[in-house]
CSV table of C-alpha atoms in Angstrom, one decimal:
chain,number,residue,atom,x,y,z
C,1,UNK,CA,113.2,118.2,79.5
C,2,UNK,CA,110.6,121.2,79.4
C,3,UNK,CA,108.7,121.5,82.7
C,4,UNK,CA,106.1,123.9,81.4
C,5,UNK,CA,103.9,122.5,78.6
C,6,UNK,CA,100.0,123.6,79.2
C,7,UNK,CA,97.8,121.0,79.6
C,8,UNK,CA,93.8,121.1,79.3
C,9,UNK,CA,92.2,122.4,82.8
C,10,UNK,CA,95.7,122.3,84.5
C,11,UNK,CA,98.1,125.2,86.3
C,12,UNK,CA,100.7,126.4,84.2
C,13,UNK,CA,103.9,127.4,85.9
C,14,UNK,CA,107.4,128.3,85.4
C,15,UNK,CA,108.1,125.8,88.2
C,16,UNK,CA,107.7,121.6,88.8
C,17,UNK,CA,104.1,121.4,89.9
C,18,UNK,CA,103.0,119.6,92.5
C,19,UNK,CA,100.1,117.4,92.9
C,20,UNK,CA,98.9,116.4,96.2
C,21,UNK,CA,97.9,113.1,97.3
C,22,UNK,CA,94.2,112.2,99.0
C,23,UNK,CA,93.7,108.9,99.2
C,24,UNK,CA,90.3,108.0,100.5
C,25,UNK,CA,90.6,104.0,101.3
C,26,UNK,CA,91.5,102.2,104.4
C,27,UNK,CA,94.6,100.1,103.7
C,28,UNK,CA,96.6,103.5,101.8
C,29,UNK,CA,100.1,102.1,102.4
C,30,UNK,CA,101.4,105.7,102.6
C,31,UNK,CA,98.9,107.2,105.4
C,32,UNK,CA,96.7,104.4,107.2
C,33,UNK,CA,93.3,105.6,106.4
C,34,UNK,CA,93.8,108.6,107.7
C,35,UNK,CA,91.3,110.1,104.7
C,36,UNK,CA,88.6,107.5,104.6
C,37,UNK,CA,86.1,109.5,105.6
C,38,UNK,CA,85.0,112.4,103.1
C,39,UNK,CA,84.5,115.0,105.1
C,40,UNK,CA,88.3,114.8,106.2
C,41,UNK,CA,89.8,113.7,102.8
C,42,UNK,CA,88.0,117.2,101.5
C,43,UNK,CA,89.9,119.0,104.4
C,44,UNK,CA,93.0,117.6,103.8
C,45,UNK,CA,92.6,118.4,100.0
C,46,UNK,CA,92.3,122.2,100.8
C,47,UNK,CA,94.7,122.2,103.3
C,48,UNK,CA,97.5,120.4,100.4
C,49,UNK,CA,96.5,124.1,98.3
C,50,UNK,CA,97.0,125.8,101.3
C,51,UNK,CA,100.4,124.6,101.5
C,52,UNK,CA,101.5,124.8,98.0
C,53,UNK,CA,99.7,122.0,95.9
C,54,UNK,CA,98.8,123.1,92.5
C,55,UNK,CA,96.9,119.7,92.2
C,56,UNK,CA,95.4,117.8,94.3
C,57,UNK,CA,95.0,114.0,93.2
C,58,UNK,CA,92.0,111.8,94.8
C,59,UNK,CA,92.0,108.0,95.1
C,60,UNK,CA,89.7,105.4,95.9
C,61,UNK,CA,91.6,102.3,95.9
C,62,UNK,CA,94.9,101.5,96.7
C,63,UNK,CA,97.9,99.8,94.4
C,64,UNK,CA,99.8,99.0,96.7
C,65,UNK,CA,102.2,95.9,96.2
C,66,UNK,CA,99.2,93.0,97.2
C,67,UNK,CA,96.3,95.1,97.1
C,68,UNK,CA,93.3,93.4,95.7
C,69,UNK,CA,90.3,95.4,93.8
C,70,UNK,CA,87.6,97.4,95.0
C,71,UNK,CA,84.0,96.8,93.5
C,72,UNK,CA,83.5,100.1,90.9
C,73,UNK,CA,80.2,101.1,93.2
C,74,UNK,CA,82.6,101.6,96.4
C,75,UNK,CA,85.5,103.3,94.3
C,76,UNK,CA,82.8,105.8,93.6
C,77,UNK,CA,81.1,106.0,96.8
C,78,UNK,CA,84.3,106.8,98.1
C,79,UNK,CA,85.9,109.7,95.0
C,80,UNK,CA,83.3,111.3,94.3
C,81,UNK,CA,82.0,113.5,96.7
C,82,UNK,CA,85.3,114.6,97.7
C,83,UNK,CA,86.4,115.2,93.7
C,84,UNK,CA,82.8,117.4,93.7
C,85,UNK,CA,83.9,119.5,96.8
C,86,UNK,CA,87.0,120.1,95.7
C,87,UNK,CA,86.2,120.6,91.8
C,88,UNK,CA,83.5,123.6,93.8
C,89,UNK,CA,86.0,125.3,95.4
C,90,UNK,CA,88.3,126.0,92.6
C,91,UNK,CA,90.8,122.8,93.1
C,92,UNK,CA,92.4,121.5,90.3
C,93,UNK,CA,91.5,117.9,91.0
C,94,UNK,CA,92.8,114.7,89.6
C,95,UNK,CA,91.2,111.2,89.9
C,96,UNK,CA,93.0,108.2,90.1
C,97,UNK,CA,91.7,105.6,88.9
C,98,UNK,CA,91.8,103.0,86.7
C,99,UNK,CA,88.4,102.6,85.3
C,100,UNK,CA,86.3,104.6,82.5
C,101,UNK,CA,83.2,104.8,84.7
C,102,UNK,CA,84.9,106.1,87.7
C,103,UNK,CA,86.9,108.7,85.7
C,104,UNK,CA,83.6,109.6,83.5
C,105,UNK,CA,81.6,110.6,86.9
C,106,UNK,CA,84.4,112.2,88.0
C,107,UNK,CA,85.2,114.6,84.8
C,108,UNK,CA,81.7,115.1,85.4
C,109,UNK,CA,81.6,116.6,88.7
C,110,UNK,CA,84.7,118.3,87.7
C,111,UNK,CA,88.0,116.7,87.7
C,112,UNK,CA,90.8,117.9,84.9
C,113,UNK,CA,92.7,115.1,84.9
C,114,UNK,CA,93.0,111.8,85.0
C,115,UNK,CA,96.0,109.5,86.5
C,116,UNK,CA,95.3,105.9,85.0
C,117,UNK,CA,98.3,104.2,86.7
C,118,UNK,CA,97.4,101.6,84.1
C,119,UNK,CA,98.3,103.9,81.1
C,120,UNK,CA,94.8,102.5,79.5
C,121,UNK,CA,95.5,98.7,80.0
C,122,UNK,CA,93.3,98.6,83.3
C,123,UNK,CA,90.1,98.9,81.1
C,124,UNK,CA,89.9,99.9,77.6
C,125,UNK,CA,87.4,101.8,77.8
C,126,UNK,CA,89.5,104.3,79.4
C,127,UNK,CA,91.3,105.9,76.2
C,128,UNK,CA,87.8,106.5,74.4
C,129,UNK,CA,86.2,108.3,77.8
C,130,UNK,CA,89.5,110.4,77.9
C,131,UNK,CA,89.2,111.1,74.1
C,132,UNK,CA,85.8,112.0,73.9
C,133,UNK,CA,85.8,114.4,77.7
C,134,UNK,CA,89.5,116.4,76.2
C,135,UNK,CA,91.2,116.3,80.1
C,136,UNK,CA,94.6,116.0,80.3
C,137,UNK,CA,95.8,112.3,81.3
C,138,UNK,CA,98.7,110.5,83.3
C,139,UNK,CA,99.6,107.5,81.0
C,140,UNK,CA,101.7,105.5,83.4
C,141,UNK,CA,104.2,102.4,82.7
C,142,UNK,CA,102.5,99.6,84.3
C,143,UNK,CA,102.8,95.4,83.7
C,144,UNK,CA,100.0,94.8,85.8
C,145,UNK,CA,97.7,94.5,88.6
C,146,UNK,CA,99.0,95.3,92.2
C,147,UNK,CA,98.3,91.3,93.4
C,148,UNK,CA,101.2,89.9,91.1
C,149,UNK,CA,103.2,93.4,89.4
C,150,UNK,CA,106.6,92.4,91.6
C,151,UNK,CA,106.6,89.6,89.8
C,152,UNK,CA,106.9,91.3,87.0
C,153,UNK,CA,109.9,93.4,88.0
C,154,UNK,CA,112.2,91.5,84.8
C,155,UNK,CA,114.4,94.1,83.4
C,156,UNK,CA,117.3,93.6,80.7
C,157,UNK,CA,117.6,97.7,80.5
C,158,UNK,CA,114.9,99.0,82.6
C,159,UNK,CA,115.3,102.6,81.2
C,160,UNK,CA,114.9,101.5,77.5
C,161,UNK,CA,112.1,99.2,77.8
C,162,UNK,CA,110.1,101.6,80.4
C,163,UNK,CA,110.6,103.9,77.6
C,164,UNK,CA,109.6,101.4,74.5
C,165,UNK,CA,106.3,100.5,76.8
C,166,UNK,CA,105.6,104.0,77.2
C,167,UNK,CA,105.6,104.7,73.8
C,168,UNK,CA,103.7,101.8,72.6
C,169,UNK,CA,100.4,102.8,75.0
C,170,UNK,CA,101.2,106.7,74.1
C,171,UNK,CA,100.7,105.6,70.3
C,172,UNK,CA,97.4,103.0,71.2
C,173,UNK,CA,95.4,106.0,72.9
C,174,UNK,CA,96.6,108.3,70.6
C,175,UNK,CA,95.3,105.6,68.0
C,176,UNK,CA,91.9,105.8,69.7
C,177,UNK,CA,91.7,109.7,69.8
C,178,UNK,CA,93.3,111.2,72.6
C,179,UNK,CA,95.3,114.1,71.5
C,180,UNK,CA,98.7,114.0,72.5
C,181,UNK,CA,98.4,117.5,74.2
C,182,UNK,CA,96.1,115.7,76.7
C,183,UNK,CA,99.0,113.2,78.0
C,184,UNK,CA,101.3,113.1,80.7
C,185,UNK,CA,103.7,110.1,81.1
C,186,UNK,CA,105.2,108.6,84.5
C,187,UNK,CA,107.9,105.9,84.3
C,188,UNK,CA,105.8,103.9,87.3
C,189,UNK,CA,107.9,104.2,90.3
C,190,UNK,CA,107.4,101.2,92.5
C,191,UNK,CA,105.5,99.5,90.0
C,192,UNK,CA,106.5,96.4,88.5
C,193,UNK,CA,110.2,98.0,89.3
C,194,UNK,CA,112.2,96.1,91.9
C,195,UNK,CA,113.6,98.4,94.7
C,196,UNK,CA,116.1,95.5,95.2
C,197,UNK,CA,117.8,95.8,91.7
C,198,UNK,CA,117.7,99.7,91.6
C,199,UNK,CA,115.2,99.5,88.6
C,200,UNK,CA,113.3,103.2,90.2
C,201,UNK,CA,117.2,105.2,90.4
C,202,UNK,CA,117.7,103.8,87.2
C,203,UNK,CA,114.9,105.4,85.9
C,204,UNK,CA,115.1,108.4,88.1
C,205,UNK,CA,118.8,108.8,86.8
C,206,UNK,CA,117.6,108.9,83.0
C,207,UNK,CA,114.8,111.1,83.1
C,208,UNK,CA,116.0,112.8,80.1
C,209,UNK,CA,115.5,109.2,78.3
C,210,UNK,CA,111.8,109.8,79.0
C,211,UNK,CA,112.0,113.5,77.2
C,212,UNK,CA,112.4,111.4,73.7
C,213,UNK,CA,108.7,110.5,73.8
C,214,UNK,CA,108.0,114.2,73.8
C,215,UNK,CA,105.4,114.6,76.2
C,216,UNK,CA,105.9,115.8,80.8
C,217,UNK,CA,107.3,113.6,83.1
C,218,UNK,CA,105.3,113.1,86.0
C,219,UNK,CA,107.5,111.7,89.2
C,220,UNK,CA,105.9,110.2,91.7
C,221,UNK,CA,108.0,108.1,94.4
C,222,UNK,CA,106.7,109.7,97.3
C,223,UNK,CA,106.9,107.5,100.6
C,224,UNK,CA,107.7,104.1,98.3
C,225,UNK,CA,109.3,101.2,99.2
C,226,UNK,CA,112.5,102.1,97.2
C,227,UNK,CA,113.4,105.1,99.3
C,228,UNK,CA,112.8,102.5,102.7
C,229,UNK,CA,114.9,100.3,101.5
C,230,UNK,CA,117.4,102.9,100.8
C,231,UNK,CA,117.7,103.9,104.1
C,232,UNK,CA,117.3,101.1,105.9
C,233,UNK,CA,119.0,100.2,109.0
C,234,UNK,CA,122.2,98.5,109.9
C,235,UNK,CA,120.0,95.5,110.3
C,236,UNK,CA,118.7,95.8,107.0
C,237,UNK,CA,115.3,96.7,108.3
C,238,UNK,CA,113.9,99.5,105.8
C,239,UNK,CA,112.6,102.6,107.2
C,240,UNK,CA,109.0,103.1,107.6
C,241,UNK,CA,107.3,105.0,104.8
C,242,UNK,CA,106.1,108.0,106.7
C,243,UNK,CA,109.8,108.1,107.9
C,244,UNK,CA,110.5,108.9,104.1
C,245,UNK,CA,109.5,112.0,103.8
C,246,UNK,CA,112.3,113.9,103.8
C,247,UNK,CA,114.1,111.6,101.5
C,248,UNK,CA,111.4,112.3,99.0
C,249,UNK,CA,111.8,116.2,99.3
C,250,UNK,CA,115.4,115.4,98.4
C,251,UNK,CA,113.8,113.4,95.3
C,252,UNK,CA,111.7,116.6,94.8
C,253,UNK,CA,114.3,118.8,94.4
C,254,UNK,CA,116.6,116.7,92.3
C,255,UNK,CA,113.5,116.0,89.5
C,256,UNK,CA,112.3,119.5,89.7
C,257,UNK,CA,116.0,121.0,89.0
C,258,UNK,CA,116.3,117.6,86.1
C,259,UNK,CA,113.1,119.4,84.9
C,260,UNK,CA,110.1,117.2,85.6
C,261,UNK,CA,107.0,118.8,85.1
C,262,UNK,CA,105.5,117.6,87.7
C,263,UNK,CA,106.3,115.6,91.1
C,264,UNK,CA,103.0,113.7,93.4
C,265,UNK,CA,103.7,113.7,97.1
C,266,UNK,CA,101.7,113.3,100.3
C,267,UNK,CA,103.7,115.9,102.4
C,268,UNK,CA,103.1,119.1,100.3
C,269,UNK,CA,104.9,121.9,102.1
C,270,UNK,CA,107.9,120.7,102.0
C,271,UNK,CA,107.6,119.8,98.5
C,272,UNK,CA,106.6,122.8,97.3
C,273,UNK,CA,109.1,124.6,98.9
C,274,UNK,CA,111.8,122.1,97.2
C,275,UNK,CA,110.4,123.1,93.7
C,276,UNK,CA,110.5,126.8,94.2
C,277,UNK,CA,114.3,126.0,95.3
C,278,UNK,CA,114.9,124.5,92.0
C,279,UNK,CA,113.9,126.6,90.2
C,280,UNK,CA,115.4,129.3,91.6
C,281,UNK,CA,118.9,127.3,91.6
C,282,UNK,CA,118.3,126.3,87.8
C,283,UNK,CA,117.2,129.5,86.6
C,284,UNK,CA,120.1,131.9,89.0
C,285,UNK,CA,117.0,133.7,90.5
C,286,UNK,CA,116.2,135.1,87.1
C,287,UNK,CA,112.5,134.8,87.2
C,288,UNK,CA,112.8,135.7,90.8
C,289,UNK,CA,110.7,139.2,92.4
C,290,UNK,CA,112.5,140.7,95.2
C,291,UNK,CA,114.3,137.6,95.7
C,292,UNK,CA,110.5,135.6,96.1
C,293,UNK,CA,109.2,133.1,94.4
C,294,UNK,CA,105.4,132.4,93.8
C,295,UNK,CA,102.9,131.9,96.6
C,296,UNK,CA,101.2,129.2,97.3
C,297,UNK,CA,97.8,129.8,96.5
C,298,UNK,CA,94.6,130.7,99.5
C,299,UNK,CA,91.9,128.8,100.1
C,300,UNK,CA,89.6,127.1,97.0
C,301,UNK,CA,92.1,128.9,94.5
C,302,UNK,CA,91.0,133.0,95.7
């Protein structure tokens, strides 16, 4: 599975990428709220670059199992000046989002890429915005909405019909214009995928499945209820998600060396260094300069 494939507007490295998470809402599962406010969610973006994040991926409403929609005018209210800050000061930003109207006002104040965790389902509108604006897209496997997508979770072979799906909404938007060189696909960790029937290691085990449909792999598990209830406790309590952080490096390292292209986390130091590890492992240090790998990048992208 190649890890380096350019993509419009985005960093191009030898190594995984990794994209940073800001979410600006109040009920983030991951993180409390800690970036509602914009002023703070802007720091915390340029702090993520700072540290190694070669994206940085700004959200405005959770999807979290049993979180219910935000009105489109508050989604905004809350993206948008922190994707415009950002987008200024040389970030590569993402939105995340699952509607056209958010995702057109934020292309517009400079976002490269969009991460529809709806892979276009969300609103249809979505394919034709992405089409017409040429930014490179996260098409992810999703069955629906976070209110009811456990129940959902209904697998015979959860790595062959993650793939079929996949491959059905990659050939819809490509149907409606978006060039395939615009897409990046994620198997949906946590959504719609039972952490009870190992449906998310099943997929994580068979990444190379994914490499048929010919496009990245974009892993994103950070902090998710899979790795909790992996480590849960001899009362089979699971571990709270900010407790999983260094489970998820672990889960860095492994889809960076399987050759994801890129990995979304909320604790980016960490993570970057895990990719630059990888890489290093994989390649023997070939690509290596004085035994150092790449540094993360300074302040709005000098």
């Amino acid at each position: 599975m190649a890890t380096t494939k350019e993509l419009p507007g985005l960093p191009v490295e030898e190594r995984c990428l990794v994209m940073g998470v800001v979410n600006v809402t109040p009920d983030s599962f991951s993180d409390g709220g800690q970036w509602f406010d914009s002023h703070r969610a802007i720091e915390h973006g340029l702090r993520m670059v700072e540290e190694g994040a070669d994206i940085v991926d700004v959200g405005g409403e959770s999807t979290q199992p049993g979180a219910q929609r935000v009105p489109a005018d508050e989604e905004l209210r809350r993206v948008l000046p922190v994707v415009t800050e950002l987008a200024r000061q040389g970030v590569a930003v993402s939105v995340d989002t699952m509607r056209a109207e958010v995702a057109a006002a934020s292309v517009d104040a400079g976002a490269v890429l969009v991460n529809d965790v709806s892979g276009g389902l969300a609103d249809p509108e979505m394919a034709r915005l992405v089409a017409a604006s040429g930014v490179s897209y996260v098409l992810m496997h999703w069955r629906g909405h976070s209110h009811d997508m456990q129940k959902r979770a209904v697998y015979t072979d959860v790595v062959q019909e993650v793939h079929d799906e996949l491959s059905r909404r990659m050939a819809v938007v490509v149907d409606q214009g978006v060039d395939p060189g615009q897409i990046v696909i994620d198997p949906g960790l946590g959504f719609a995928k039972s952490p009870d029937r190992g449906h998310n290691w099943a997929l994580l085990a068979h990444m190379d499945r994914l490499a048929d449909l010919g496009r990245p792999v974009l892993i994103a598990g950070s902090r998710k209820r899979f790795l909790g209830r992996l480590l849960s406790d001899a009362e089979g309590s699971p571990r709270a998600f900010t407790d999983c952080d260094d489970a998820t490096v672990a889960m860095t390292a492994l889809a960076a060396f399987h050759g994801a292209w890129g990995v979304r986390v909320h604790d980016v130091r960490p993570n970057a260094d895990a990719v630059r590890v990888a890489r290093a492992w994989r390649t023997g240090g070939a690509d290596l300069v004085h035994g150092r790998a790449d540094a993360p990048r300074a302040r709005g992208g000098q």
